[in-house]
Amino acid sequence: MDAYRIKAYAKVNLGLDVVRRLPNGYHQVKMVMQSVELHDELTVEPAPEGIFLTTDAGNLPTGKDNLICKAARLMLDKYGISQGLRVHLHKNIPIAAGMAGGSTDAAAVMKGINRIFCLGLSVPQLMEDGVNIGADVPYCILGGTALAEGIGEKLTPLAPLPPCHILIVKPDISVSTKYVYEHLDAQDVTNHPDIDGMVEAILAGSLPGITDRMQNVLETVTVSAYPVINDIKAKMLGLGAEGSLMSGSGPTVFGIFQSLAAAQRAFDQFRREYPSEQVFLTTAV
Ligand code: ATP
């Protein structure tokens, strides 16, 4: 079979709540996930043996620590495939940004292996395998708008978002997901997001109902360490965003705009004022 190209979409969290810390150290969460058009691109083809990854992202590991290699190894072993795999990753999604860049690449390579080796696995079967790579991988396989519970792997698909434009700004700082969760005291979180209300607003197709409820409890950790996150949020709202929030454990900030003209103006302004930050204008998938 010829090389197979797959888009690996990034995600933002429209709402993120931490319900409690579990005895095993994981956190029980309740989140509304949304895929965005911003994506990495993977080219996957069979090789005689081994797993070979190349990428244009200079700062990423290409050995067995890359989630692509981990996911590929899991699939090849589990399904008894004696051949190997060659993968090229064209990276667009900011790294360590709270946009599930690694998880979505893992999800994409799993879909690619299913396709090129004709495994015939269903989406739920792939999702079941994906959770062994990471809690966000099942969602990345499913995509779209979804409620995520448990450690993020219990998924309920939701209606698509009403039409809108999403501005993404990744400040030039690195935040580790591990650091953020370790510094969150789940018992101290008293102001919880109204995730149920947001789910209802999504079902009702109400953009204001959604944007009024955008809240992420992880901001309590990340914003105190990096005030620039609040500056970007305030600026987006000042430029006409209906809502603005940090995604996942950050530091990426996104804003939801109803008007394309306002979103475009905000995009241009961020590009001018924050030349070293990664700025994207995208839509929901
Ligand atoms: P999440 O939103 O799931 O917490 P993230 O967007 O914050 O993830 P990633 O971009 O997935 O973070 O990167 C987190 C770490 O994973 C990085 O330190 C990176 O080196 C490592 N990593 C391994 N494989 C990949 C990959 N294919 N793409 C990006 N990062 C990867």
Coordinates of C-alpha atoms and ligand atoms in Angstrom, one line a residue:
M1 CA 0.0 0.0 0.0
D2 CA 1.1 3.6 -0.7
A3 CA 1.8 6.1 2.0
Y4 CA -1.3 7.1 3.9
R5 CA -1.8 10.7 5.1
I6 CA -3.8 11.5 8.2
K7 CA -4.8 14.7 9.9
A8 CA -4.3 14.8 13.7
Y9 CA -6.5 17.6 15.1
A10 CA -5.7 19.6 18.2
K11 CA -8.3 20.1 20.9
V12 CA -9.3 22.9 23.3
N13 CA -11.3 22.5 26.6
L14 CA -14.4 24.6 26.6
G15 CA -14.8 23.7 30.3
L16 CA -12.5 21.7 32.6
D17 CA -13.4 20.7 36.1
V18 CA -11.4 18.5 38.5
V19 CA -13.9 16.5 40.7
R20 CA -11.4 14.8 43.0
R21 CA -7.9 13.3 43.3
L22 CA -8.1 9.5 43.0
P23 CA -6.1 7.2 45.3
N24 CA -3.9 6.2 42.4
G25 CA -2.8 9.8 41.9
Y26 CA -4.9 10.4 38.8
H27 CA -7.6 13.1 38.9
Q28 CA -11.3 12.5 38.2
V29 CA -12.3 15.2 35.7
K30 CA -15.3 16.5 33.9
M31 CA -14.5 18.3 30.7
V32 CA -16.0 19.6 27.5
M33 CA -13.6 18.8 24.6
Q34 CA -13.6 20.4 21.2
S35 CA -11.5 19.5 18.2
V36 CA -10.2 22.4 16.1
E37 CA -9.1 22.6 12.5
L38 CA -5.5 23.2 13.5
H39 CA -3.8 19.9 12.9
D40 CA -0.5 17.9 12.6
E41 CA -0.1 15.8 9.5
L42 CA 1.2 12.2 9.6
T43 CA 2.4 10.2 6.6
V44 CA 2.4 6.5 7.5
E45 CA 3.6 3.6 5.4
P46 CA 4.6 0.0 6.0
A47 CA 8.4 -0.8 6.5
P48 CA 10.0 -4.3 6.4
E49 CA 10.6 -4.1 10.2
G50 CA 11.1 -1.6 13.1
I51 CA 9.4 1.8 13.7
F52 CA 11.0 4.8 12.1
L53 CA 9.8 8.4 12.9
T54 CA 11.0 11.5 11.3
T55 CA 9.7 15.0 12.0
D56 CA 10.2 18.7 11.0
A57 CA 9.8 19.6 14.7
G58 CA 13.4 19.8 15.9
N59 CA 12.7 19.7 19.6
L60 CA 10.7 16.5 19.7
P61 CA 12.1 13.1 20.6
T62 CA 11.8 10.6 17.6
G63 CA 12.7 7.5 19.6
K64 CA 10.5 5.3 21.7
D65 CA 9.5 8.2 24.0
N66 CA 7.5 9.8 21.2
L67 CA 3.8 8.9 21.7
I68 CA 3.6 8.0 18.0
C69 CA 6.2 5.2 18.5
K70 CA 4.6 4.0 21.7
A71 CA 1.2 3.8 20.0
A72 CA 2.6 2.1 16.9
R73 CA 4.5 -0.5 19.0
L74 CA 1.4 -1.3 21.0
M75 CA -0.7 -1.9 17.9
L76 CA 2.0 -3.9 16.0
D77 CA 2.5 -6.1 19.0
K78 CA -1.1 -6.5 20.0
Y79 CA -2.3 -7.4 16.5
G80 CA 0.7 -9.6 15.7
I81 CA 1.9 -7.5 12.8
S82 CA 5.4 -8.7 11.8
Q83 CA 6.0 -5.7 9.5
G84 CA 7.3 -2.3 10.7
L85 CA 6.2 1.2 10.1
R86 CA 7.7 4.5 8.7
V87 CA 6.1 7.7 9.9
H88 CA 6.7 11.3 9.1
L89 CA 5.2 14.0 11.4
H90 CA 4.6 17.5 10.1
K91 CA 4.1 19.4 13.4
N92 CA 1.8 22.5 13.5
I93 CA 0.2 22.0 17.0
P94 CA 2.2 23.9 19.7
I95 CA 4.1 21.4 21.9
A96 CA 3.4 21.0 25.7
A97 CA 0.6 23.5 25.2
G98 CA -2.6 21.9 26.6
M99 CA -3.8 21.1 23.1
A100 CA -3.2 17.3 23.3
G101 CA -0.6 17.4 20.5
G102 CA 1.1 14.1 21.5
S103 CA -2.2 12.3 22.1
T104 CA -3.7 13.3 18.8
D105 CA -0.6 12.1 17.0
A106 CA -0.9 8.8 18.8
A107 CA -4.5 8.5 17.9
A108 CA -3.7 9.3 14.2
V109 CA -1.0 6.6 13.9
M110 CA -3.4 4.1 15.5
K111 CA -6.0 4.9 12.8
G112 CA -3.3 4.7 10.2
I113 CA -2.2 1.2 11.3
N114 CA -5.8 0.1 11.4
R115 CA -6.2 1.2 7.8
I116 CA -2.9 0.1 6.2
F117 CA -2.8 -3.3 7.8
C118 CA -6.6 -3.8 7.2
L119 CA -7.3 -4.6 10.9
G120 CA -11.0 -3.7 10.7
L121 CA -11.1 -2.3 14.2
S122 CA -14.1 -0.1 15.1
V123 CA -13.7 3.3 16.7
P124 CA -14.7 2.0 20.2
Q125 CA -12.0 -0.8 19.8
L126 CA -9.4 1.8 18.9
M127 CA -10.4 4.0 21.8
E128 CA -10.1 1.0 24.2
D129 CA -6.5 0.5 22.9
G130 CA -5.8 4.2 23.0
V131 CA -6.3 4.6 26.7
N132 CA -3.2 2.5 27.3
I133 CA -1.2 5.3 25.7
G134 CA -2.9 8.2 27.5
A135 CA -6.1 9.4 29.0
D136 CA -6.7 11.9 26.2
V137 CA -6.1 9.4 23.3
P138 CA -9.6 7.9 23.2
Y139 CA -11.0 11.4 22.8
C140 CA -8.5 12.2 20.0
I141 CA -9.7 9.1 18.2
L142 CA -13.4 10.1 18.6
G143 CA -12.9 13.9 17.9
G144 CA -15.6 16.6 17.6
T145 CA -17.5 17.9 20.6
A146 CA -17.6 15.6 23.6
L147 CA -18.1 15.4 27.3
A148 CA -15.2 13.6 29.0
E149 CA -15.4 12.1 32.4
G150 CA -13.5 9.6 34.5
I151 CA -9.8 10.4 33.9
G152 CA -10.9 11.8 30.5
E153 CA -11.6 8.4 28.9
K154 CA -15.3 8.1 29.5
L155 CA -16.8 10.0 26.5
T156 CA -20.2 11.2 25.5
P157 CA -20.4 12.7 22.0
L158 CA -22.3 16.0 21.9
A159 CA -23.8 18.1 19.1
P160 CA -21.4 20.2 17.1
L161 CA -20.7 23.8 18.2
P162 CA -22.7 26.6 16.6
P163 CA -20.7 28.3 13.9
C164 CA -17.8 30.3 15.4
H165 CA -14.1 31.2 15.0
I166 CA -11.4 30.2 17.5
L167 CA -8.3 32.3 18.1
I168 CA -5.4 30.5 19.6
V169 CA -2.4 32.1 21.3
K170 CA 0.3 30.0 22.8
P171 CA 2.6 32.1 25.0
D172 CA 6.3 31.5 24.7
I173 CA 6.5 29.5 28.0
S174 CA 6.4 25.8 28.7
V175 CA 4.1 24.3 31.3
S176 CA 4.2 20.6 32.2
T177 CA 0.8 18.9 32.7
K178 CA 2.3 17.0 35.6
Y179 CA 3.4 20.2 37.4
V180 CA -0.1 21.7 37.1
Y181 CA -1.9 18.7 38.4
E182 CA 0.6 18.2 41.2
H183 CA 0.1 21.8 42.4
L184 CA -3.7 21.6 42.2
D185 CA -5.3 20.9 45.6
A186 CA -8.7 19.5 44.4
Q187 CA -10.2 20.1 47.8
D188 CA -9.4 23.8 47.5
V189 CA -11.5 24.2 44.3
T190 CA -14.7 25.7 45.5
N191 CA -15.8 27.5 42.3
H192 CA -16.6 24.6 39.9
P193 CA -17.5 25.2 36.3
D194 CA -21.2 24.5 35.3
I195 CA -20.3 21.7 32.9
D196 CA -23.9 20.3 32.9
G197 CA -25.2 23.8 32.0
M198 CA -22.7 23.9 29.2
V199 CA -23.7 20.5 27.9
E200 CA -27.4 21.7 27.8
A201 CA -26.3 24.9 26.0
I202 CA -24.5 22.8 23.4
L203 CA -27.6 20.7 22.9
A204 CA -29.7 23.9 22.6
G205 CA -27.1 25.3 20.0
S206 CA -26.7 28.5 22.2
L207 CA -23.2 30.0 21.7
P208 CA -23.7 32.6 24.5
G209 CA -24.9 29.7 26.8
I210 CA -21.6 28.0 26.1
T211 CA -19.3 31.0 26.2
D212 CA -20.8 32.3 29.5
R213 CA -19.9 29.0 31.2
M214 CA -16.3 28.7 29.9
Q215 CA -14.2 28.0 33.0
N216 CA -11.0 25.9 33.7
V217 CA -10.1 25.1 37.3
L218 CA -6.4 24.5 36.3
E219 CA -6.1 28.2 35.7
T220 CA -5.9 28.6 39.5
V221 CA -2.4 27.0 39.3
T222 CA -1.1 28.2 35.9
V223 CA -2.3 31.8 36.0
S224 CA -0.6 32.5 39.3
A225 CA 2.7 31.1 37.9
Y226 CA 2.2 32.9 34.5
P227 CA 0.2 36.1 34.7
V228 CA 0.6 36.6 30.9
I229 CA -2.3 34.1 30.5
N230 CA -4.7 36.5 32.1
D231 CA -3.3 39.4 30.0
I232 CA -4.0 37.4 26.8
K233 CA -7.5 36.5 28.0
A234 CA -8.3 40.1 28.9
K235 CA -7.0 41.3 25.5
M236 CA -9.1 38.7 23.6
L237 CA -12.2 39.8 25.4
G238 CA -11.4 43.4 24.7
L239 CA -11.1 42.6 21.0
G240 CA -14.6 41.1 20.9
A241 CA -14.3 37.4 22.0
E242 CA -17.5 36.0 23.4
G243 CA -15.4 34.0 25.8
S244 CA -11.7 33.3 26.5
L245 CA -10.0 30.5 28.4
M246 CA -6.8 28.6 29.0
S247 CA -6.9 25.2 27.4
G248 CA -6.1 22.1 29.4
S249 CA -3.1 22.6 31.7
G250 CA -2.0 25.6 29.5
P251 CA -0.4 27.8 28.7
T252 CA -2.4 28.1 25.4
V253 CA -5.3 30.6 25.6
F254 CA -8.2 30.5 23.1
G255 CA -11.0 32.9 22.4
I256 CA -14.3 32.2 20.7
F257 CA -15.6 34.8 18.3
Q258 CA -19.0 34.9 16.6
S259 CA -17.8 37.5 14.0
L260 CA -15.1 36.5 11.5
A261 CA -14.1 40.2 11.1
A262 CA -13.5 40.6 14.8
A263 CA -11.6 37.4 15.0
Q264 CA -9.4 38.4 12.0
R265 CA -8.7 41.8 13.6
A266 CA -7.8 40.2 16.9
F267 CA -5.5 37.7 15.0
D268 CA -3.7 40.5 13.2
Q269 CA -3.3 42.5 16.5
F270 CA -1.9 39.5 18.4
R271 CA 0.5 38.8 15.6
R272 CA 1.8 42.4 15.7
E273 CA 1.9 42.7 19.5
Y274 CA 3.2 39.2 20.4
P275 CA 5.7 38.4 17.6
S276 CA 7.3 35.6 19.5
E277 CA 4.0 33.8 20.4
Q278 CA 2.4 31.2 18.2
V279 CA -1.0 32.6 17.0
F280 CA -3.6 30.7 14.9
L281 CA -7.1 31.5 13.7
T282 CA -9.1 28.3 13.3
T283 CA -12.6 26.8 13.6
A284 CA -14.2 23.9 15.4
V285 CA -14.2 20.5 13.7
Ligands
ATP1 P1 -2.1 17.5 26.9 O1 -3.0 18.6 26.5 O2 -2.6 16.1 26.5 O3 -1.7 17.6 28.4 P2 0.0 18.9 25.8 O4 -0.6 19.5 24.6 O5 0.1 19.7 27.0 O6 -0.8 17.6 26.1 P3 2.1 17.6 24.2 O7 2.2 18.5 23.0 O8 1.3 16.3 24.0 O9 1.4 18.4 25.5 O10 3.5 17.3 24.7 C1 3.8 16.9 26.1 C2 5.1 16.2 26.1 O11 5.0 15.0 25.3 C3 6.3 17.0 25.4 O12 7.2 17.2 26.4 C4 6.8 16.1 24.3 O13 8.2 16.0 24.3 C5 6.2 14.7 24.5 N1 5.8 14.1 23.3 C6 5.9 12.8 22.9 N2 5.4 12.6 21.7 C7 4.9 13.8 21.2 C8 4.3 14.1 20.0 N3 4.1 13.3 19.0 N4 3.9 15.4 19.9 C9 4.1 16.3 20.9 N5 4.7 16.0 22.1 C10 5.1 14.7 22.2

